[in-house]
Amino acid sequence: MANNDEFCKGYFELKAQEASYFDFIRILYSSELNKRNFFDVSAGVDETIRGFRRRWLIFISIVMQRLLFWFKNPMENLGSFIELLQNYPSFNGGFLQLFFNILQGKAVRPENSSEKFMSMIGNLDVRVELDKTIKIGDIRYNRHVSIMAAKLSYENEALNKTVIQQHWQMHFLGLYNFWNAYEEQYSTQATMFQDQIEDPNLIVVAFRGTGPFYANAWITDIDLSWYDLEGLGKIHAGFMKALGLQKPIGWPKHISQEAQGQNNSKEFAYYKIREELKKILSKNEKAKFIVTGHSLGGALAILFASILTLHEEEWLLDKLEGVYTFGQPRVGDEQFGKFMMEKLKKFDVKYFRYVYCNDMVPRLPYDDKTLFFKHFGSCLFYNSLYNGKVLEEEPNKNYFSLLWVLPKVMNAVFELIRSFILPWIKGNDYKQSWSEIIFRMVGLIIPGLSAHGPVDYVNLTRLGTNLHLPQSQEGLKHD
């Protein structure tokens, strides 16, 4: 697309929906992909994607995107049906009462806008209370609040408000639904709250991650497209679009009221959140904020910080205490990583990228010299015993390896067994739902899938080893 040249110096774009059945075959034997409608690159980039191995990665991405697109509606319908079933017990007083209600024809149908209704992610880990043993000032506090906020962002507005105000005794600012101009739909969500109504000391922004049956988010995760921004490097195109990339001008520092959608309620994630943060933080010069997210939400969290640096929002960056991500996929290339580490160090912003065991999402998109995606900063890696260590990269960084199949399956078996044992050792607060146990059974077939759920990330913030990063480690300080 010629429009890409207006805001980036290079691009690599896959348009899976425009690929024909013949294109699927052509990818595997032809190096002239730039002549096909589904494949768009800037001048010179096509030379870097020749070779069968490179085309194989493109083939996998295109095929998976098309499959997800074809099954988009069935997936969403199945997800809605499963969520409905999961919520029937809580709306009817438990399984036993539900049984009697069904016999009497009085079963209450769950309402998905109710404060009692929990998403599929919420049903994997039904805990909503913060760990009362983790106090403000504890080095675990921010990371624990972050994962709980990231988990809560998957829920509806009523539940968000109830949990934040009544359970956490904090001030709910809003659950936002943001417009994606490229997908032409509301595809990005985030929740915001602050620790107290007056004179807040901490504001939290939590981006929603990938829903298990939300095809569009999975398509974004596995897309290999990128844009090369001057000074920043190559960045995942789908993540930028979800955050509010402006069509066709990219990332202007300010957008017009018409573009911002004030007249038709369409708002873009980056611009709206930046605006709200400036309003709130201006009332208390000592206040700080953190940005967090699980899965896709983690990618949006660190990308939000990167666009602040692009726009030289120094006042906001000085107030950014840290970015906490859990199960985050790769966002950009090596140049982007170096740029971000330099800026994070300059503004003393802490970046904590948590990875639990065999979680498959941090190992996506593929990391190789061809497609450029690289993690940056230190990986705070935790094994299935919640013992952590600081690594440059999580083990088995690309997930797909025959050598790792048996160890991953054995570990998935251990995690399933542990789900029954942990409550006896640590208490009922660690009792896992039937939804989570079934999810762990699925993890026996696709090891690494169940490791991506929120349960283990919550557990590692409570039970895990407290990791201390050396201050010399490129600007990252103690957690």
XYZ file of C-alpha atoms in Angstrom, residues 111-307:
197
model
C -26.926 -11.696 31.970
C -23.527 -10.826 30.499
C -23.687 -7.194 31.655
C -24.255 -8.157 35.293
C -21.643 -7.679 38.011
C -22.007 -11.406 38.714
C -21.107 -12.455 35.170
C -17.497 -13.557 34.665
C -15.669 -14.053 31.390
C -14.021 -17.317 30.442
C -10.698 -15.895 31.687
C -12.382 -14.909 34.948
C -13.776 -18.407 35.383
C -10.286 -19.866 35.005
C -9.270 -17.860 38.071
C -12.275 -16.678 40.103
C -10.177 -14.813 42.687
C -10.980 -11.109 42.837
C -9.521 -10.127 46.230
C -6.045 -8.666 46.486
C -3.664 -10.588 48.730
C -4.023 -8.737 52.040
C -0.592 -9.914 53.170
C 1.006 -7.845 50.378
C 1.048 -4.271 51.623
C 1.984 -0.997 49.943
C 5.781 -0.794 50.057
C 6.187 -4.556 49.660
C 8.281 -5.243 46.566
C 5.494 -7.607 45.426
C 2.735 -4.985 45.636
C 2.856 -3.377 42.184
C 3.316 -6.649 40.322
C 0.416 -8.229 42.254
C -1.907 -5.276 41.641
C -0.798 -5.329 37.991
C -1.706 -8.959 37.282
C -4.990 -8.630 39.161
C -5.821 -5.518 37.123
C -4.775 -7.223 33.885
C -7.026 -10.172 34.757
C -9.919 -7.874 35.684
C -9.678 -6.052 32.347
C -11.264 -9.107 30.669
C -14.506 -8.507 32.596
C -17.509 -6.269 31.915
C -17.853 -2.742 33.276
C -20.203 -3.653 36.126
C -17.834 -6.299 37.505
C -14.821 -3.999 37.087
C -16.542 -1.259 39.048
C -17.726 -3.602 41.802
C -14.343 -5.248 42.340
C -12.318 -2.018 42.235
C -14.626 -0.026 44.492
C -16.014 -2.615 46.899
C -13.278 -5.243 47.085
C -10.140 -3.182 46.533
C -11.456 0.069 48.052
C -10.064 2.048 45.121
C -11.578 4.547 42.669
C -12.868 3.203 39.341
C -12.136 5.545 36.417
C -13.662 3.532 33.601
C -13.599 0.550 31.304
C -12.928 1.835 27.805
C -13.726 0.290 24.440
C -11.468 1.690 21.715
C -11.808 1.907 17.941
C -9.453 0.184 15.509
C -9.519 2.195 12.280
C -7.991 -0.631 10.242
C -10.401 -3.328 11.414
C -13.242 -0.764 11.552
C -14.517 -2.100 14.843
C -14.064 -1.738 18.594
C -11.292 -4.216 19.289
C -9.210 -2.794 22.143
C -10.265 -2.523 25.779
C -8.592 -1.139 28.884
C -9.582 -0.465 32.474
C -8.314 2.457 34.565
C -8.458 3.094 38.295
C -6.593 4.933 41.035
C -5.742 3.990 44.596
C -7.918 6.697 46.179
C -10.528 9.229 45.080
C -8.720 12.346 46.303
C -5.001 12.933 45.801
C -4.240 9.550 44.211
C -0.717 8.236 44.583
C -1.008 5.523 41.939
C -3.042 5.236 38.738
C -3.245 1.882 36.974
C -3.896 1.351 33.256
C -4.573 -2.280 32.326
C -5.010 -3.374 28.704
C -7.194 -6.384 27.957
C -5.455 -9.345 26.379
C -6.474 -12.058 23.950
C -9.798 -13.745 24.673
C -9.654 -17.542 24.131
C -12.388 -17.485 21.454
C -11.843 -13.970 20.060
C -10.486 -14.702 16.580
C -9.486 -11.122 15.719
C -7.081 -10.949 18.656
C -5.475 -14.279 17.720
C -5.137 -13.080 14.123
C -3.315 -10.018 15.459
C -1.020 -12.204 17.581
C 0.115 -14.476 14.741
C 0.345 -11.800 12.043
C 3.948 -11.205 10.941
C 3.372 -7.734 9.491
C 5.502 -4.804 10.644
C 6.129 -1.129 9.996
C 9.596 0.434 10.225
C 9.290 3.779 12.031
C 12.084 6.316 11.727
C 14.239 6.234 14.850
C 12.280 3.427 16.555
C 12.715 0.366 14.373
C 10.360 -2.308 13.103
C 7.184 -2.736 15.175
C 4.355 -5.272 14.938
C 1.683 -3.733 12.696
C -1.309 -5.401 14.361
C -0.368 -4.158 17.830
C 0.056 -0.602 16.558
C -3.334 -0.713 14.853
C -4.948 -1.948 18.059
C -3.352 0.886 20.045
C -4.664 3.599 17.717
C -2.452 3.908 14.625
C -3.988 6.610 12.456
C -4.908 5.789 8.896
C -2.933 6.689 6.747
C -0.687 9.068 8.714
C 0.637 6.816 11.466
C 1.362 8.424 14.847
C 0.782 12.214 14.799
C 1.343 13.740 18.219
C -2.162 15.191 18.181
C -5.248 14.238 16.209
C -8.216 16.383 15.278
C -11.537 16.164 17.108
C -13.037 14.659 13.977
C -10.370 11.935 13.858
C -10.640 11.341 17.577
C -14.319 10.654 17.084
C -15.724 12.979 19.732
C -18.853 13.431 17.648
C -19.510 9.766 17.076
C -18.085 8.205 20.264
C -15.119 6.556 18.504
C -11.962 6.896 20.590
C -8.445 5.567 20.050
C -6.615 3.824 22.904
C -3.313 5.698 22.984
C -4.756 9.184 22.556
C -7.646 8.788 25.001
C -5.557 7.181 27.751
C -2.834 9.804 27.371
C -5.447 12.535 27.687
C -7.010 11.001 30.806
C -3.627 10.488 32.461
C -2.687 14.127 31.946
C -5.942 15.285 33.542
C -5.594 13.051 36.599
C -1.863 13.429 37.180
C -1.999 17.218 36.919
C -4.040 17.259 40.147
C -1.248 15.649 42.175
C 2.351 16.235 41.192
C 3.534 13.336 43.367
C 1.265 10.743 41.747
C 2.659 7.996 39.516
C 1.087 5.553 37.094
C 1.796 2.038 35.923
C 0.765 0.301 32.702
C 0.078 -3.409 32.597
C -1.468 -6.178 30.559
C -1.644 -9.926 30.063
C -1.012 -11.525 26.654
C -1.870 -9.058 23.872
C -2.532 -6.542 26.648
C 1.133 -6.765 27.656
C 2.219 -5.911 24.111
C -0.075 -2.869 24.127
C 1.285 -1.801 27.521
C 4.929 -1.595 26.432
C 3.924 -0.164 23.052
C 1.990 2.597 24.856
C 5.220 3.568 26.618
C 7.110 3.512 23.317
C 4.706 5.950 21.613
